[in-house]
Amino acid sequence: TMLLQGLGIRNNGREAKTWLTFAADNDDDQAAYNLALMYQKGTGIAIDMEKSSYYMSLAASLGHTKAMLSGQVVAFGVGSWLKYDPKKMGVKAIEQLANDGDADAKYVMGTIHLYGECMPLDKGLASFWFMQAALDGHNEARYQIGRMLIDGDGVEKDEKYGAKFWNLAADDGHAYAMYNMGCLHYSGQAVDKDRHKAADWFYRAAQKEVPEAMHNIGWMLFVGDTVPCQHLEGKKWLRKSANAGCAEAQRRLEKMGQVVTE
């Protein structure tokens, strides 16, 4: 990191990459995360999105919070199912495990068909496997089938049924399901309009560092929307959201004349 930022020594992206790679390959989650950002942005090295995705997924699998919320891994989630790699195991082996009742394998089959990884894209089959895994209590599968039902993505649209799966996932700790339940309750989409519940879900998701949730609870606190007005607390969450990359939070802070980053 000192080499990357030039802290007390000459900035050297290539040497920083060497040391970060060594640390990341020895299970240092922060090194893996920093290396992913270097490859993504081309900081001192050539842009390489494949390597960026690899190290971001590695950081997430090691428990790095920001990596776990990265757009590069959020679609697939992070968990025990990462051991089922279709490129290493083959799809047939994973499908056999799924047919034998393995919930992680069912979820992976869903992702394989959803994104056309090693197989033709087939959202109908993706929804089938996600549903099977969700009914087994697989939380990431609950989130995915909920999203597909609410959006009508590859399945017949059924917002209320989808919201039930999101609610189950949120109750079981899924950060983005918490945020989405907040959005649904705030607008009254698919569930009863209840901004107290919305604020509660936004706050719980914000504690898990979901940038959009930090923005929403921050703004509700700042303007006193449903919750008691607390300018300082609201600004705190808005600044956290802005630092996490939320453009809307950055815009609001700039309008207030506030420093966007800490």
Coordinates of C-alpha atoms in Angstrom, one line a residue:
T1 CA 0.0 0.0 0.0
M2 CA 2.9 2.4 0.7
L3 CA 4.4 1.7 -2.7
L4 CA 1.0 2.1 -4.3
Q5 CA 0.2 5.5 -2.6
G6 CA 3.8 6.7 -2.5
L7 CA 3.8 7.0 1.3
G8 CA 7.3 7.9 2.3
I9 CA 8.7 6.1 -0.8
R10 CA 8.5 6.5 -4.5
N11 CA 5.2 5.4 -6.0
N12 CA 5.7 2.1 -7.8
G13 CA 2.6 0.3 -9.1
R14 CA 4.4 -2.8 -10.4
E15 CA 6.3 -3.4 -7.2
A16 CA 3.1 -2.8 -5.2
K17 CA 1.3 -5.4 -7.4
T18 CA 4.1 -7.9 -6.6
W19 CA 3.7 -7.5 -2.8
L20 CA -0.1 -7.3 -2.9
T21 CA -0.2 -10.5 -5.0
F22 CA 2.1 -12.3 -2.5
A23 CA -0.2 -11.2 0.4
A24 CA -3.4 -12.0 -1.5
D25 CA -2.2 -15.4 -2.4
N26 CA -1.6 -15.9 1.3
D27 CA -5.2 -15.1 2.2
D28 CA -4.9 -11.4 3.0
D29 CA -8.4 -10.1 2.2
Q30 CA -7.4 -6.4 2.2
A31 CA -4.5 -7.1 -0.2
A32 CA -6.8 -9.1 -2.5
Y33 CA -9.3 -6.2 -2.5
N34 CA -6.6 -3.6 -3.2
L35 CA -5.3 -5.7 -6.0
A36 CA -8.7 -6.1 -7.5
L37 CA -9.1 -2.3 -7.6
M38 CA -5.7 -1.9 -9.2
Y39 CA -6.6 -4.2 -12.0
Q40 CA -10.0 -2.6 -12.4
K41 CA -8.7 1.0 -12.6
G42 CA -5.4 0.4 -14.2
T43 CA -3.5 1.9 -11.2
G44 CA 0.2 1.5 -12.0
I45 CA -0.6 -1.6 -14.1
A46 CA -2.6 -2.6 -17.2
I47 CA -6.4 -2.9 -16.8
D48 CA -7.3 -6.6 -16.5
M49 CA -11.0 -7.1 -15.6
E50 CA -10.6 -10.9 -15.4
K51 CA -7.9 -10.6 -12.8
S52 CA -9.9 -7.9 -11.1
S53 CA -12.9 -10.1 -10.8
Y54 CA -10.8 -13.0 -9.5
Y55 CA -9.2 -11.0 -6.7
M56 CA -12.5 -9.3 -5.8
S57 CA -14.1 -12.7 -5.5
L58 CA -11.1 -13.9 -3.5
A59 CA -11.4 -10.9 -1.1
A60 CA -15.1 -11.6 -0.7
S61 CA -14.6 -15.2 0.0
L62 CA -12.1 -14.2 2.8
G63 CA -14.8 -12.0 4.4
H64 CA -13.8 -8.5 3.1
T65 CA -17.0 -6.5 3.6
K66 CA -16.6 -4.1 0.7
A67 CA -15.7 -6.9 -1.7
M68 CA -18.7 -8.9 -0.6
L69 CA -20.9 -5.9 -1.7
S70 CA -19.0 -5.4 -4.9
G71 CA -21.0 -5.5 -8.1
Q72 CA -18.5 -8.1 -9.4
V73 CA -19.7 -10.7 -6.9
V74 CA -23.1 -9.6 -5.7
A75 CA -24.9 -11.4 -8.5
F76 CA -23.5 -14.8 -7.4
G77 CA -23.1 -14.0 -3.7
V78 CA -20.4 -15.4 -1.5
G79 CA -20.6 -18.6 0.5
S80 CA -20.0 -22.3 0.8
W81 CA -21.2 -22.8 -2.8
L82 CA -18.0 -21.2 -4.2
K83 CA -16.4 -24.7 -3.9
Y84 CA -18.6 -25.8 -6.8
D85 CA -16.8 -24.3 -9.8
P86 CA -18.3 -25.5 -13.1
K87 CA -15.1 -24.8 -14.9
K88 CA -13.2 -27.2 -12.6
M89 CA -15.8 -29.7 -11.8
G90 CA -18.0 -29.7 -14.9
V91 CA -21.7 -28.9 -15.0
K92 CA -22.8 -32.5 -15.0
A93 CA -21.0 -33.2 -11.7
I94 CA -22.7 -30.2 -10.1
E95 CA -26.1 -31.1 -11.6
Q96 CA -25.8 -34.6 -10.1
L97 CA -25.1 -33.1 -6.6
A98 CA -28.1 -30.8 -7.1
N99 CA -30.3 -33.8 -8.1
D100 CA -29.1 -35.5 -5.0
G101 CA -30.4 -32.7 -2.9
D102 CA -27.4 -30.4 -2.3
A103 CA -28.8 -26.9 -1.9
D104 CA -25.5 -25.2 -2.7
A105 CA -25.3 -27.2 -6.0
K106 CA -28.9 -26.2 -6.8
Y107 CA -28.0 -22.6 -6.3
V108 CA -24.9 -22.9 -8.5
M109 CA -27.0 -24.6 -11.3
G110 CA -29.2 -21.5 -11.1
T111 CA -26.3 -19.1 -11.6
I112 CA -24.9 -21.3 -14.4
H113 CA -28.2 -21.0 -16.4
L114 CA -28.9 -17.4 -15.4
Y115 CA -25.6 -16.2 -16.9
G116 CA -24.9 -18.8 -19.5
E117 CA -21.7 -20.0 -17.8
C118 CA -20.5 -23.2 -19.4
M119 CA -24.1 -23.7 -20.7
P120 CA -26.6 -21.9 -22.9
L121 CA -28.3 -19.1 -21.0
D122 CA -31.8 -20.3 -19.9
K123 CA -33.6 -18.2 -17.3
G124 CA -36.4 -20.7 -17.1
L125 CA -34.0 -23.4 -15.8
A126 CA -32.3 -20.7 -13.7
S127 CA -35.5 -19.9 -11.9
F128 CA -36.3 -23.7 -11.5
W129 CA -33.0 -24.3 -9.7
F130 CA -33.2 -21.1 -7.6
M131 CA -36.7 -22.0 -6.5
Q132 CA -35.5 -25.5 -5.5
A133 CA -32.6 -24.1 -3.5
A134 CA -34.8 -21.4 -2.0
L135 CA -37.4 -23.9 -0.8
D136 CA -34.4 -25.7 0.9
G137 CA -33.7 -22.5 2.8
H138 CA -30.8 -21.3 0.7
N139 CA -30.7 -17.6 1.4
E140 CA -28.9 -16.4 -1.7
A141 CA -31.3 -18.4 -3.8
R142 CA -34.2 -16.8 -1.9
Y143 CA -32.8 -13.4 -3.0
Q144 CA -32.4 -14.4 -6.6
I145 CA -35.8 -16.0 -7.1
G146 CA -37.3 -13.1 -5.4
R147 CA -35.6 -10.7 -7.8
M148 CA -36.7 -12.8 -10.8
L149 CA -40.3 -12.9 -9.7
I150 CA -40.5 -9.2 -8.9
D151 CA -38.9 -8.2 -12.1
G152 CA -40.5 -10.8 -14.3
D153 CA -37.1 -11.9 -15.3
G154 CA -37.4 -15.2 -17.1
V155 CA -40.6 -16.1 -15.1
E156 CA -44.1 -14.8 -14.9
K157 CA -44.1 -11.6 -12.9
D158 CA -45.4 -12.1 -9.3
E159 CA -44.3 -9.2 -7.1
K160 CA -46.1 -10.4 -3.9
Y161 CA -44.6 -13.9 -4.2
G162 CA -41.2 -12.4 -4.9
A163 CA -41.4 -10.1 -1.9
K164 CA -42.1 -13.1 0.3
F165 CA -38.7 -14.6 -0.7
W166 CA -37.0 -11.3 -0.2
N167 CA -38.5 -11.0 3.2
L168 CA -37.3 -14.5 4.2
A169 CA -33.8 -13.6 2.9
A170 CA -33.8 -10.3 4.8
D171 CA -34.9 -12.0 8.0
D172 CA -32.0 -14.3 7.6
G173 CA -29.5 -11.5 7.2
H174 CA -29.2 -10.9 3.4
A175 CA -28.0 -7.3 3.2
Y176 CA -29.4 -6.4 -0.2
A177 CA -32.7 -8.2 0.6
M178 CA -32.9 -5.9 3.6
Y179 CA -32.4 -2.9 1.4
N180 CA -34.9 -4.0 -1.1
M181 CA -37.5 -4.7 1.5
G182 CA -37.0 -1.1 2.7
C183 CA -37.6 0.1 -0.9
L184 CA -40.8 -2.0 -1.2
H185 CA -42.2 -0.8 2.2
Y186 CA -41.3 2.8 1.4
S187 CA -43.2 2.8 -1.9
G188 CA -45.9 0.3 -1.0
Q189 CA -44.8 -2.0 -4.0
A190 CA -45.9 -5.6 -3.4
V191 CA -46.3 -5.0 0.4
D192 CA -48.1 -2.7 2.7
K193 CA -46.8 0.9 2.5
D194 CA -45.1 1.4 5.9
R195 CA -42.2 3.8 6.1
H196 CA -41.4 2.9 9.7
K197 CA -40.7 -0.6 8.4
A198 CA -38.8 0.9 5.5
A199 CA -36.6 2.9 7.9
D200 CA -35.9 -0.2 10.0
W201 CA -34.9 -2.2 6.9
F202 CA -32.7 0.6 5.6
Y203 CA -31.0 1.0 8.9
R204 CA -30.3 -2.7 9.2
A205 CA -28.9 -2.8 5.6
A206 CA -26.9 0.3 6.3
Q207 CA -25.2 -1.4 9.2
K208 CA -24.1 -4.0 6.7
E209 CA -22.6 -1.2 4.6
V210 CA -25.0 -1.3 1.7
P211 CA -24.3 2.2 0.1
E212 CA -27.9 2.8 -1.1
A213 CA -29.3 1.9 2.3
M214 CA -26.8 4.2 4.0
H215 CA -28.0 7.0 1.7
N216 CA -31.7 6.3 2.3
I217 CA -31.6 6.1 6.1
G218 CA -29.3 9.1 6.1
W219 CA -31.7 11.3 4.1
M220 CA -34.7 10.1 6.1
L221 CA -32.9 11.2 9.3
F222 CA -31.7 14.4 7.8
V223 CA -35.1 15.6 6.7
G224 CA -37.1 13.9 9.4
D225 CA -39.0 11.6 6.9
T226 CA -41.0 9.3 9.2
V227 CA -38.2 9.2 11.8
P228 CA -37.2 12.0 14.2
C229 CA -35.0 14.7 12.4
Q230 CA -31.4 14.2 13.3
H231 CA -29.2 16.4 11.0
L232 CA -25.8 15.2 12.4
E233 CA -26.7 11.5 12.3
G234 CA -28.2 11.9 8.8
K235 CA -25.0 13.6 7.5
K236 CA -23.0 10.8 9.1
W237 CA -24.8 8.1 7.1
L238 CA -24.8 10.3 3.9
R239 CA -21.1 10.7 4.2
K240 CA -20.6 6.9 4.7
S241 CA -22.7 6.3 1.6
A242 CA -20.8 8.8 -0.4
N243 CA -17.5 7.3 0.6
A244 CA -18.9 3.9 -0.5
G245 CA -19.5 5.3 -4.0
C246 CA -23.2 6.3 -3.9
A247 CA -23.6 9.0 -6.5
E248 CA -26.9 10.3 -5.0
A249 CA -25.3 10.7 -1.5
Q250 CA -22.4 12.5 -3.1
R251 CA -24.7 14.9 -5.0
R252 CA -26.7 15.7 -1.8
L253 CA -23.6 16.4 0.2
E254 CA -22.2 18.7 -2.6
K255 CA -25.5 20.6 -2.6
M256 CA -25.1 21.1 1.2
G257 CA -21.6 22.4 0.6
Q258 CA -20.2 19.4 2.6
V259 CA -17.0 17.6 2.0
V260 CA -17.9 14.4 0.2
T261 CA -15.1 12.2 1.3
E262 CA -13.5 11.7 4.8

